[in-house]
Short mmCIF file of C-alpha atoms in Angstrom, two decimals:
data_model
loop_
_atom_site.label_atom_id
_atom_site.label_comp_id
_atom_site.label_asym_id
_atom_site.label_seq_id
_atom_site.Cartn_x
_atom_site.Cartn_y
_atom_site.Cartn_z
CA UNK J 1 -9.43 -26.45 11.44
CA UNK J 2 -11.43 -23.07 12.12
CA UNK J 3 -14.63 -24.25 12.08
CA UNK J 4 -16.21 -23.94 15.40
CA UNK J 5 -16.24 -20.66 17.86
CA UNK J 6 -14.47 -21.64 20.94
CA UNK J 7 -16.12 -20.51 23.53
CA UNK J 8 -14.61 -22.25 26.55
CA UNK J 9 -12.48 -19.93 28.25
CA UNK J 10 -11.11 -16.88 28.22
CA UNK J 11 -7.58 -17.52 27.55
CA UNK J 12 -8.73 -19.48 23.96
CA UNK J 13 -8.31 -17.70 21.29
CA UNK J 14 -11.74 -17.31 19.23
CA UNK J 15 -12.48 -16.32 16.08
CA UNK J 16 -16.42 -16.30 14.60
CA UNK J 17 -16.56 -18.69 11.54
CA UNK J 18 -16.91 -16.20 8.45
CA UNK J 19 -13.40 -13.96 9.50
CA UNK J 20 -11.02 -17.36 10.21
CA UNK J 21 -12.12 -18.60 6.98
CA UNK J 22 -10.89 -15.07 5.91
CA UNK J 23 -7.68 -15.06 7.14
CA UNK J 24 -6.70 -18.53 6.48
CA UNK J 25 -7.53 -17.91 2.64
CA UNK J 26 -5.55 -14.84 3.20
CA UNK J 27 -2.78 -16.57 4.34
CA UNK J 28 -3.24 -18.84 1.15
CA UNK J 29 -3.30 -16.30 -1.18
CA UNK J 30 0.49 -13.84 0.32
CA UNK J 31 1.94 -17.54 0.75
CA UNK J 32 1.15 -18.63 -2.91
CA UNK J 33 2.71 -14.85 -4.19
CA UNK J 34 5.78 -15.12 -1.84
CA UNK J 35 6.54 -18.53 -3.30
CA UNK J 36 6.04 -16.78 -6.67
CA UNK J 37 8.20 -14.30 -6.04
CA UNK J 38 10.82 -16.39 -4.38
CA UNK J 39 11.19 -18.76 -7.82
CA UNK J 40 10.58 -16.17 -10.09
CA UNK J 41 13.75 -15.58 -12.54
CA UNK J 42 14.27 -12.64 -14.06
CA UNK J 43 12.88 -8.83 -13.68
CA UNK J 44 9.68 -7.97 -12.64
CA UNK J 45 8.21 -5.55 -14.85
CA UNK J 46 4.71 -5.54 -13.60
CA UNK J 47 2.47 -6.04 -10.17
CA UNK J 48 -1.14 -5.70 -9.15
CA UNK J 49 -2.66 -6.39 -5.54
CA UNK J 50 -6.17 -5.98 -5.37
CA UNK J 51 -7.30 -7.35 -2.22
CA UNK J 52 -9.07 -6.56 1.46
CA UNK J 53 -6.04 -5.43 3.37
CA UNK J 54 -6.63 -3.08 6.98
CA UNK J 55 -4.33 -0.42 8.86
CA UNK J 56 -1.09 -3.66 9.28
CA UNK J 57 -0.52 -6.14 6.66
CA UNK J 58 2.77 -7.36 7.13
CA UNK J 59 2.58 -9.75 4.28
CA UNK J 60 1.74 -6.69 2.29
CA UNK J 61 4.84 -5.60 3.46
CA UNK J 62 7.06 -7.97 3.12
CA UNK J 63 5.70 -7.81 -0.86
CA UNK J 64 6.52 -4.46 -1.18
CA UNK J 65 10.54 -5.04 0.46
CA UNK J 66 10.69 -7.57 -2.11
CA UNK J 67 9.72 -5.09 -5.21
CA UNK J 68 11.99 -2.96 -3.97
CA UNK J 69 14.60 -4.45 -3.79
CA UNK J 70 14.52 -5.78 -7.23
CA UNK J 71 14.33 -2.25 -8.69
CA UNK J 72 12.31 -3.31 -12.07
CA UNK J 73 9.27 -2.69 -11.57
CA UNK J 74 7.97 0.21 -13.66
CA UNK J 75 4.27 -0.73 -13.11
CA UNK J 76 2.72 -0.93 -9.66
CA UNK J 77 -0.66 -1.21 -8.41
CA UNK J 78 -2.26 -1.62 -4.83
CA UNK J 79 -6.25 -1.35 -4.97
CA UNK J 80 -7.06 -2.34 -1.29
CA UNK J 81 -10.40 -1.52 0.70
CA UNK J 82 -11.45 -3.23 4.02
CA UNK J 83 -15.18 -3.07 5.19
CA UNK J 84 -13.79 -1.55 8.36
CA UNK J 85 -12.12 1.64 6.76
CA UNK J 86 -8.94 0.49 7.78
CA UNK J 87 -6.19 2.32 5.80
CA UNK J 88 -3.36 -0.06 4.63
CA UNK J 89 -0.04 1.71 5.67
CA UNK J 90 2.35 1.94 3.11
CA UNK J 91 6.01 1.13 4.73
CA UNK J 92 8.95 2.97 4.36
CA UNK J 93 10.56 0.56 1.82
CA UNK J 94 7.39 2.30 -1.13
CA UNK J 95 9.93 5.21 -1.41
CA UNK J 96 12.24 2.59 -2.99
CA UNK J 97 10.33 1.72 -5.83
CA UNK J 98 11.91 4.54 -7.36
CA UNK J 99 11.74 4.01 -10.74
CA UNK J 100 7.98 3.56 -10.84
CA UNK J 101 6.45 4.79 -14.50
CA UNK J 102 2.99 4.27 -13.66
CA UNK J 103 1.76 3.88 -9.13
CA UNK J 104 -1.97 3.99 -8.72
CA UNK J 105 -2.98 3.51 -4.94
CA UNK J 106 -6.37 2.78 -3.56
CA UNK J 107 -7.17 2.77 0.28
CA UNK J 108 -3.87 3.12 1.81
CA UNK J 109 -1.76 5.13 4.28
CA UNK J 110 1.14 7.41 2.42
CA UNK J 111 3.41 9.06 4.92
CA UNK J 112 6.29 11.25 3.41
CA UNK J 113 9.98 9.90 3.74
CA UNK J 114 12.36 12.63 3.96
CA UNK J 115 15.20 10.24 2.68
CA UNK J 116 13.02 9.78 -0.56
CA UNK J 117 14.27 10.63 -3.63
CA UNK J 118 10.56 10.46 -5.31
CA UNK J 119 9.28 9.10 -7.93
CA UNK J 120 12.04 10.92 -10.80
CA UNK J 121 10.49 8.20 -13.61
CA UNK J 122 6.95 8.46 -13.03
CA UNK J 123 4.32 9.52 -15.60
CA UNK J 124 1.27 8.10 -14.61
CA UNK J 125 -0.22 8.68 -11.08
CA UNK J 126 -3.75 7.57 -9.34
CA UNK J 127 -4.34 7.44 -5.49
CA UNK J 128 -8.20 6.73 -4.90
CA UNK J 129 -9.06 7.15 -1.59
CA UNK J 130 -5.38 7.84 0.11
CA UNK J 131 -4.63 9.41 3.05
CA UNK J 132 -1.75 11.51 3.34
CA UNK J 133 -0.45 14.76 4.34
CA UNK J 134 -0.66 18.17 2.27
CA UNK J 135 3.49 17.62 2.55
CA UNK J 136 4.11 14.20 1.01
CA UNK J 137 1.35 15.32 -1.91
CA UNK J 138 3.83 18.37 -2.04
CA UNK J 139 7.04 16.50 -2.08
CA UNK J 140 5.69 13.58 -4.45
CA UNK J 141 4.09 15.49 -7.07
CA UNK J 142 7.24 18.22 -6.96
CA UNK J 143 9.49 14.81 -7.78
CA UNK J 144 7.88 13.78 -11.12
CA UNK J 145 9.25 16.06 -13.09
CA UNK J 146 7.82 13.66 -16.06
CA UNK J 147 3.73 12.75 -15.31
CA UNK J 148 1.83 12.92 -17.69
CA UNK J 149 -1.70 11.57 -15.98
CA UNK J 150 -2.51 12.42 -12.56
CA UNK J 151 -5.99 11.64 -10.54
CA UNK J 152 -5.92 12.46 -7.04
CA UNK J 153 -9.01 11.73 -4.30
CA UNK J 154 -6.99 11.89 -1.64
CA UNK J 155 -8.03 12.49 2.25
CA UNK J 156 -5.76 15.25 4.12
CA UNK J 157 -4.38 14.80 7.28
CA UNK J 158 -2.13 16.59 9.52
CA UNK J 159 -0.19 13.57 9.81
CA UNK J 160 2.99 14.74 10.43
CA UNK J 161 2.07 18.04 12.40
CA UNK J 162 3.67 20.34 10.11
CA UNK J 163 -0.33 22.54 10.20
CA UNK J 164 1.37 22.90 6.55
CA UNK J 165 -2.11 23.55 4.51
CA UNK J 166 -1.92 24.82 1.03
CA UNK J 167 -4.69 24.79 -1.97
CA UNK J 168 -5.38 23.23 -4.82
CA UNK J 169 -3.65 26.45 -7.27
CA UNK J 170 -0.10 25.85 -5.06
CA UNK J 171 -0.62 22.11 -5.45
CA UNK J 172 -0.28 22.31 -8.97
CA UNK J 173 2.33 24.88 -8.86
CA UNK J 174 4.84 22.61 -8.27
#
């Protein structure tokens, strides 16, 4: 199906052989995940996705939206990587996973949602190579009164334009 690169004309969609195989593989994986989620009966208590993803990945958005409506997920791990150093941007529906007790995020972008009440049941939080703003980190940590375990390796940026600068002492006071 995608075995050759077509170079006959400028209107043709061209994929290098390796990239097209990767696209087909990802499509099959996401189709399988979505199928399992749709036919599964009963609560989904734990969900882990460990794969390569870039800035926009609507398939992951759909999975997060589905899980957020489920309201039973206690442990959620999203461990992404991308050789192009794109950070997958978490959708706003991510903040609807407010029943989480254990959250692991890796190589993604997390932006503050002012409508979110946070994660009041969270006891363990690990964010590795997460691009975010100080406002988001402060909101997240201040809404986790049960937090017992914390691992942060962040890329703090002024994503929301607030210009908020806080040192680590202020961060842990919240």
